[in-house]
């Protein structure tokens, strides 16, 4: 089975972390989310991926190449300009000649494909949209369905009081290749605002099936952090790299702790991390590979990407540091999101 991964958005709401990175490459528990996603979909039977990218596509290509290392085939469909969620599908038409899957690559979930594929086959529509239920649907695509599961209306980001239900587009679709006939070429097209409404209007058969399980869009700093806390407290059962060195504290290879270091669970620490004397890490901290944390540091509710440095006596809470960010000694970071590789940052 082939899957087209939509990974070309600008990630505006996650800036500055996405200033030099496609959002789906942001790490979750120390690995790019896209890597978790590809491994999961591979286990669900997907063996060919088409990466629809535009914003820093080389970051994706450098990491995955042709996919061989992951036992899958990955091809790249680059857009000359951001072509939108349907434009990106149309742009990849040459790769998609049979039933295919489309996934918003910034959604954090581990969907079960078999029930969705069965549902799609049974209903015989041109498209099946995976749905999930949320309390406030106003920042998503909201659907209205009949008893058979057919979608009667698709409204993208309605005002809360105007949302027809709290069933939303989970950002995963199964399509028949005929869908290409409904998407104009060579311009930006939104699947949510243009293609789904058109398919519904023309009676092409758009169905929706609620897919249960953990689901979150990681597109804002608050949600991105929440995904991590859900991983740490095991509400989201993502594979942890590392072993449990004390209850709910995971650490990778070659981690060095100074004297009197206190690890307050839950905590995840990557490989080759050094932590100085009397430092307190946690609760809720994720430290990437090759990070260096000095002495007498306090780090809680924070996420450090690989190769970050926090010098002595600094305090971090509710903060996120991008790759190679350097915090000077004695600084206090509260609610800071910093992405300045190699530069010494002050709060
Ligand atoms: N290739 C490509 N080109 N990808 C794009 C483009 C583009 O021009 N624009 C957006 N994408 C990708 C993003 O990288 C992301 O993975 C996905 O398409 C969705 O775009 P977002 O910008 O994150 O949309 P959203 O989160 O506001 O809303 C979408 O996702 C919701 C679920 O989280 C919609 O599909 C909603 O209907 C849905 O409920
Ligand atoms: Mg999104």
Coordinates of C-alpha atoms and ligand atoms in Angstrom, one line a residue:
X1 CA 0.0 0.0 0.0
X2 CA 1.1 3.5 -0.8
X3 CA 0.8 6.5 1.5
X4 CA 1.3 10.1 0.6
X5 CA 2.5 12.1 3.6
X6 CA 1.6 15.7 3.7
X7 CA 4.7 17.4 5.2
X8 CA 4.9 20.7 3.3
X9 CA 3.2 23.1 5.6
X10 CA 5.1 26.0 7.0
X11 CA 4.5 25.1 10.6
X12 CA 3.8 28.8 11.4
X13 CA 2.2 28.2 14.8
X14 CA 5.3 26.2 16.0
X15 CA 7.8 28.9 15.2
X16 CA 10.6 29.5 15.9
X17 CA 11.1 25.7 16.2
X18 CA 10.0 25.2 12.6
X19 CA 12.0 28.1 11.2
X20 CA 14.5 25.7 9.7
X21 CA 12.6 22.4 9.9
X22 CA 9.4 20.9 8.5
X23 CA 7.0 20.5 11.4
X24 CA 6.7 16.7 11.1
X25 CA 10.4 16.5 11.7
X26 CA 10.1 18.0 15.1
X27 CA 11.2 15.3 17.6
X28 CA 8.7 13.5 19.8
X29 CA 10.5 11.6 22.6
X30 CA 13.9 12.3 20.8
X31 CA 13.0 11.0 17.4
X32 CA 11.5 12.9 14.5
X33 CA 7.8 12.4 14.5
X34 CA 7.9 11.4 10.9
X35 CA 10.2 8.5 11.8
X36 CA 7.7 7.2 14.4
X37 CA 4.9 7.6 11.8
X38 CA 6.7 5.7 9.0
X39 CA 7.7 2.9 11.3
X40 CA 4.1 2.6 12.5
X41 CA 2.6 2.7 9.0
X42 CA 5.1 0.2 7.8
X43 CA 3.9 -2.2 10.5
X44 CA 0.3 -1.6 9.3
X45 CA 1.2 -2.7 5.8
X46 CA 2.4 0.5 4.0
X47 CA 5.6 -0.1 2.1
X48 CA 5.8 2.9 -0.2
X49 CA 5.7 6.5 0.8
X50 CA 5.5 9.7 -1.2
X51 CA 6.7 12.7 0.8
X52 CA 4.8 15.8 -0.3
X53 CA 7.2 18.5 0.9
X54 CA 8.0 22.1 0.3
X55 CA 9.4 23.8 3.5
X56 CA 13.0 22.6 4.1
X57 CA 12.4 19.3 2.2
X58 CA 16.1 18.5 2.4
X59 CA 15.9 18.0 6.1
X60 CA 13.5 15.1 5.4
X61 CA 15.6 13.8 2.5
X62 CA 18.8 13.9 4.5
X63 CA 17.2 11.9 7.3
X64 CA 15.3 9.3 5.3
X65 CA 16.9 9.1 1.9
X66 CA 15.2 6.4 -0.2
X67 CA 13.9 4.7 3.0
X68 CA 15.9 1.6 2.7
X69 CA 17.2 1.8 6.3
X70 CA 13.6 1.6 7.4
X71 CA 12.7 -1.2 5.0
X72 CA 10.4 1.0 2.9
X73 CA 10.5 2.9 -0.3
X74 CA 10.3 6.7 0.0
X75 CA 9.9 9.0 -3.0
X76 CA 9.7 12.8 -2.9
X77 CA 7.1 15.0 -4.5
X78 CA 8.4 18.6 -4.1
X79 CA 6.2 21.6 -4.8
X80 CA 7.4 24.7 -6.6
X81 CA 5.2 26.7 -4.2
X82 CA 3.0 25.5 -1.3
X83 CA 0.2 23.8 -3.3
X84 CA -2.2 23.2 -0.4
X85 CA -3.4 19.9 1.0
X86 CA -5.2 18.9 -2.2
X87 CA -2.7 20.6 -4.6
X88 CA 0.0 18.5 -3.0
X89 CA -2.0 15.3 -3.8
X90 CA -2.6 16.4 -7.4
X91 CA 1.1 17.2 -7.7
X92 CA 2.0 13.6 -6.8
X93 CA -0.5 12.1 -9.3
X94 CA 2.2 10.3 -11.2
X95 CA 2.9 8.2 -8.1
X96 CA -0.7 7.3 -7.3
X97 CA -2.4 4.9 -9.6
X98 CA -4.2 2.7 -7.1
X99 CA -6.1 3.1 -3.8
X100 CA -3.9 5.2 -1.6
X101 CA -3.6 6.7 1.9
X102 CA -3.0 10.4 2.7
X103 CA -1.8 11.4 6.1
X104 CA -1.3 14.9 7.6
X105 CA 2.2 14.2 8.9
X106 CA 1.8 16.6 11.9
X107 CA -0.8 14.5 13.6
X108 CA 0.4 12.4 16.5
X109 CA -1.5 9.1 16.5
X110 CA -0.9 5.4 15.8
X111 CA -4.0 4.6 13.6
X112 CA -5.2 1.1 12.9
X113 CA -5.5 0.9 9.1
X114 CA -7.2 -2.5 8.7
X115 CA -10.6 -1.4 10.1
X116 CA -10.4 1.8 8.0
X117 CA -9.6 -0.1 4.9
X118 CA -12.4 -2.6 5.6
X119 CA -14.9 0.2 6.1
X120 CA -13.7 1.9 2.9
X121 CA -14.2 -1.3 0.9
X122 CA -17.6 -1.9 2.4
X123 CA -18.9 1.6 1.7
X124 CA -17.5 1.8 -1.8
X125 CA -17.0 5.6 -1.7
X126 CA -14.3 7.6 -3.4
X127 CA -12.9 8.7 0.0
X128 CA -13.0 7.6 3.6
X129 CA -11.9 10.1 6.2
X130 CA -10.7 9.0 9.6
X131 CA -12.5 10.9 12.3
X132 CA -11.9 11.6 15.9
X133 CA -14.0 13.3 18.6
X134 CA -12.8 16.4 20.4
X135 CA -14.4 18.8 22.8
X136 CA -13.8 22.0 20.9
X137 CA -13.9 21.3 17.1
X138 CA -13.4 24.9 16.1
X139 CA -9.7 24.5 15.0
X140 CA -10.4 21.4 12.8
X141 CA -12.4 20.2 9.9
X142 CA -15.9 19.2 11.3
X143 CA -18.3 16.7 9.7
X144 CA -22.0 16.0 9.7
X145 CA -22.9 12.4 8.8
X146 CA -25.9 10.2 8.2
X147 CA -26.5 6.9 9.8
X148 CA -24.6 5.0 7.2
X149 CA -21.4 7.1 7.8
X150 CA -21.8 9.1 4.7
X151 CA -20.5 12.7 5.1
X152 CA -23.2 15.2 4.3
X153 CA -21.2 18.3 5.2
X154 CA -17.5 19.1 5.8
X155 CA -16.8 22.5 7.4
X156 CA -13.2 23.6 8.0
X157 CA -12.6 25.5 11.2
X158 CA -16.2 26.6 11.9
X159 CA -17.0 28.9 14.8
X160 CA -17.6 26.8 17.8
X161 CA -21.4 27.5 17.9
X162 CA -21.7 26.7 14.2
X163 CA -19.9 23.3 14.3
X164 CA -22.3 20.6 13.1
X165 CA -20.9 18.1 15.5
X166 CA -17.7 17.4 17.5
X167 CA -16.5 14.8 15.0
X168 CA -13.5 16.1 13.3
X169 CA -11.2 15.2 10.4
X170 CA -8.4 13.2 12.0
X171 CA -6.1 14.0 9.1
X172 CA -6.0 10.6 7.5
X173 CA -7.8 9.6 4.3
X174 CA -8.2 6.6 2.0
X175 CA -8.7 7.6 -1.6
X176 CA -9.6 5.9 -4.9
X177 CA -7.3 7.3 -7.7
X178 CA -10.4 8.8 -9.3
X179 CA -10.2 11.6 -6.8
X180 CA -7.6 13.2 -9.0
X181 CA -10.3 14.2 -11.5
X182 CA -11.8 16.5 -8.9
X183 CA -8.6 18.4 -8.1
X184 CA -7.4 21.2 -10.5
X185 CA -3.7 21.1 -11.4
X186 CA -1.0 23.8 -11.1
X187 CA -2.6 25.9 -8.4
X188 CA -3.1 25.9 -4.6
X189 CA -6.0 23.7 -3.6
X190 CA -7.2 23.0 -0.1
X191 CA -8.7 19.5 0.4
X192 CA -10.7 20.8 3.3
X193 CA -12.2 24.0 1.8
X194 CA -12.5 22.9 -1.8
X195 CA -12.2 19.2 -2.6
X196 CA -14.2 17.6 0.2
X197 CA -17.1 20.1 -0.2
X198 CA -17.0 19.4 -4.0
X199 CA -16.9 15.6 -3.7
X200 CA -19.9 15.8 -1.3
X201 CA -21.8 18.1 -3.5
X202 CA -21.3 15.9 -6.6
X203 CA -22.3 12.8 -4.6
X204 CA -18.9 11.0 -5.2
X205 CA -19.2 9.2 -1.9
X206 CA -17.3 10.6 1.0
X207 CA -17.5 8.5 4.2
X208 CA -16.2 8.9 7.7
X209 CA -15.2 6.4 10.3
X210 CA -14.3 7.2 13.9
X211 CA -10.9 5.9 14.7
X212 CA -10.4 5.5 18.4
X213 CA -7.2 5.9 20.3
X214 CA -4.8 8.7 21.1
X215 CA -4.9 11.6 18.7
X216 CA -3.3 15.0 18.8
X217 CA -2.3 17.7 16.4
X218 CA 1.2 18.9 17.5
X219 CA 0.9 22.2 15.7
X220 CA 1.1 24.6 18.6
X221 CA 3.7 24.8 21.4
X222 CA 1.1 23.9 24.0
X223 CA 0.0 20.8 22.0
X224 CA 3.6 19.9 21.2
X225 CA 4.4 19.9 24.9
X226 CA 1.3 18.0 25.8
X227 CA 2.2 15.2 23.5
X228 CA 5.4 14.8 25.4
X229 CA 3.8 14.8 28.7
X230 CA 1.3 12.1 27.4
X231 CA 4.3 10.0 26.2
X232 CA 6.0 10.4 29.6
X233 CA 2.9 9.4 31.6
X234 CA 2.2 6.6 29.2
X235 CA -1.2 7.9 28.1
X236 CA 0.3 7.7 24.6
X237 CA 2.1 4.4 24.2
X238 CA 5.0 5.5 22.0
X239 CA 8.1 3.4 22.0
X240 CA 10.7 4.9 24.4
X241 CA 14.3 4.7 23.3
X242 CA 16.3 3.9 26.4
X243 CA 15.9 1.8 29.5
X244 CA 14.1 2.5 32.7
X245 CA 16.8 3.3 35.2
X246 CA 14.2 4.1 37.9
X247 CA 10.4 4.1 37.9
X248 CA 9.3 6.3 35.0
X249 CA 12.8 7.5 34.2
X250 CA 14.2 6.4 30.9
X251 CA 17.8 7.0 29.8
X252 CA 19.8 6.1 26.7
X253 CA 23.4 4.8 26.3
X254 CA 26.5 6.6 27.7
X255 CA 24.7 8.9 30.1
X256 CA 26.8 10.4 32.8
X257 CA 25.4 11.8 36.0
X258 CA 27.4 14.0 38.5
X259 CA 27.1 13.7 42.2
X260 CA 23.8 14.3 43.9
X261 CA 21.8 14.5 40.7
X262 CA 18.0 14.1 41.3
X263 CA 15.8 12.7 38.6
X264 CA 12.1 13.4 39.4
X265 CA 9.9 11.2 37.3
X266 CA 8.7 11.2 34.6
X267 CA 11.9 11.9 32.7
X268 CA 13.3 10.8 29.3
X269 CA 17.0 11.3 28.6
X270 CA 18.7 10.5 25.3
X271 CA 22.1 9.0 24.5
X272 CA 25.5 10.6 25.4
X273 CA 24.1 13.1 27.8
X274 CA 26.1 14.6 30.6
X275 CA 24.5 16.0 33.8
X276 CA 26.5 18.0 36.3
X277 CA 26.5 17.8 40.1
X278 CA 23.4 18.6 42.2
X279 CA 21.2 19.1 39.2
X280 CA 17.5 18.4 39.3
X281 CA 15.8 17.1 36.2
X282 CA 12.0 16.6 36.1
X283 CA 9.3 16.2 36.6
X284 CA 8.4 16.2 33.0
X285 CA 11.6 16.7 31.1
X286 CA 12.8 15.3 27.8
X287 CA 16.5 15.7 27.1
X288 CA 17.8 14.9 23.6
X289 CA 20.9 13.1 22.6
X290 CA 24.3 14.7 23.2
X291 CA 22.9 17.4 25.5
X292 CA 25.2 18.9 28.1
X293 CA 23.6 20.0 31.4
X294 CA 25.8 21.8 33.9
X295 CA 25.8 21.7 37.7
X296 CA 23.0 23.0 40.0
X297 CA 20.6 23.3 37.1
X298 CA 16.8 22.9 37.5
X299 CA 14.9 21.6 34.5
X300 CA 11.3 20.7 34.6
X301 CA 8.3 20.7 32.2
X302 CA 10.8 21.3 29.4
X303 CA 12.0 19.7 26.2
X304 CA 15.6 20.0 24.9
X305 CA 16.4 18.9 21.4
X306 CA 19.7 17.1 20.6
X307 CA 23.0 18.8 21.4
X308 CA 21.5 21.6 23.6
X309 CA 23.7 23.0 26.3
X310 CA 22.5 24.4 29.7
X311 CA 25.3 25.8 31.8
X312 CA 25.6 25.8 35.5
X313 CA 22.9 27.3 37.8
X314 CA 20.3 27.9 35.1
X315 CA 16.6 27.1 35.5
X316 CA 14.2 26.0 32.9
X317 CA 10.5 25.5 33.2
X318 CA 7.9 25.1 30.5
X319 CA 10.5 25.7 27.9
X320 CA 11.6 24.2 24.6
X321 CA 15.1 24.5 23.2
X322 CA 15.7 23.6 19.5
X323 CA 18.7 21.7 18.3
X324 CA 22.1 23.0 19.6
X325 CA 20.6 25.8 21.7
X326 CA 23.0 27.1 24.4
X327 CA 21.7 28.5 27.7
X328 CA 24.3 30.5 29.6
X329 CA 25.0 30.1 33.3
X330 CA 22.6 31.4 35.9
X331 CA 19.8 32.3 33.5
X332 CA 16.1 31.7 34.2
X333 CA 14.0 30.4 31.3
X334 CA 10.2 30.2 31.9
X335 CA 7.9 29.6 29.0
X336 CA 10.7 30.2 26.5
X337 CA 10.8 28.6 23.1
X338 CA 14.3 29.1 21.6
X339 CA 15.8 27.9 18.4
X340 CA 19.2 29.5 17.9
X341 CA 21.6 26.8 17.0
X342 CA 25.0 27.4 18.5
X343 CA 24.3 30.9 19.9
X344 CA 24.3 31.6 23.6
X345 CA 20.8 32.6 24.5
X346 CA 19.6 34.8 27.3
X347 CA 16.1 34.6 28.6
Ligands
LIG1 N1 2.9 19.2 0.8 C1 2.2 20.1 1.4 N2 1.9 21.3 0.7 N3 1.7 19.9 2.6 C2 1.0 20.8 3.2 C3 0.7 22.1 2.6 C4 1.2 22.3 1.3 O1 0.9 23.4 0.7 N4 -0.1 22.8 3.5 C5 -0.2 22.1 4.6 N5 0.4 20.9 4.5 C6 0.5 19.8 5.4 C7 1.1 20.2 6.8 O2 2.5 20.0 6.8 C8 0.3 19.3 7.7 O3 1.0 18.0 7.9 C9 -1.0 19.0 7.0 O4 -0.8 19.3 5.6 C10 -2.2 19.8 7.5 O5 -1.9 21.2 7.5 P1 -2.0 22.1 8.7 O6 -1.6 23.5 8.3 O7 -1.3 21.5 9.9 O8 -3.6 22.1 8.9 P2 -4.4 22.2 10.3 O9 -3.8 21.4 11.4 O10 -4.8 23.6 10.5 O11 -5.8 21.4 9.8 C11 -5.8 20.2 9.2 O12 -5.6 19.1 10.1 C12 -6.6 19.0 11.1 C13 -6.3 17.8 11.9 O13 -5.2 18.2 12.8 C14 -7.1 20.0 8.4 O14 -6.9 18.8 7.6 C15 -8.3 19.8 9.4 O15 -9.4 19.5 8.7 C16 -8.0 18.7 10.3 O16 -9.0 18.5 11.3
LIG2 MG1 -2.0 20.6 11.7

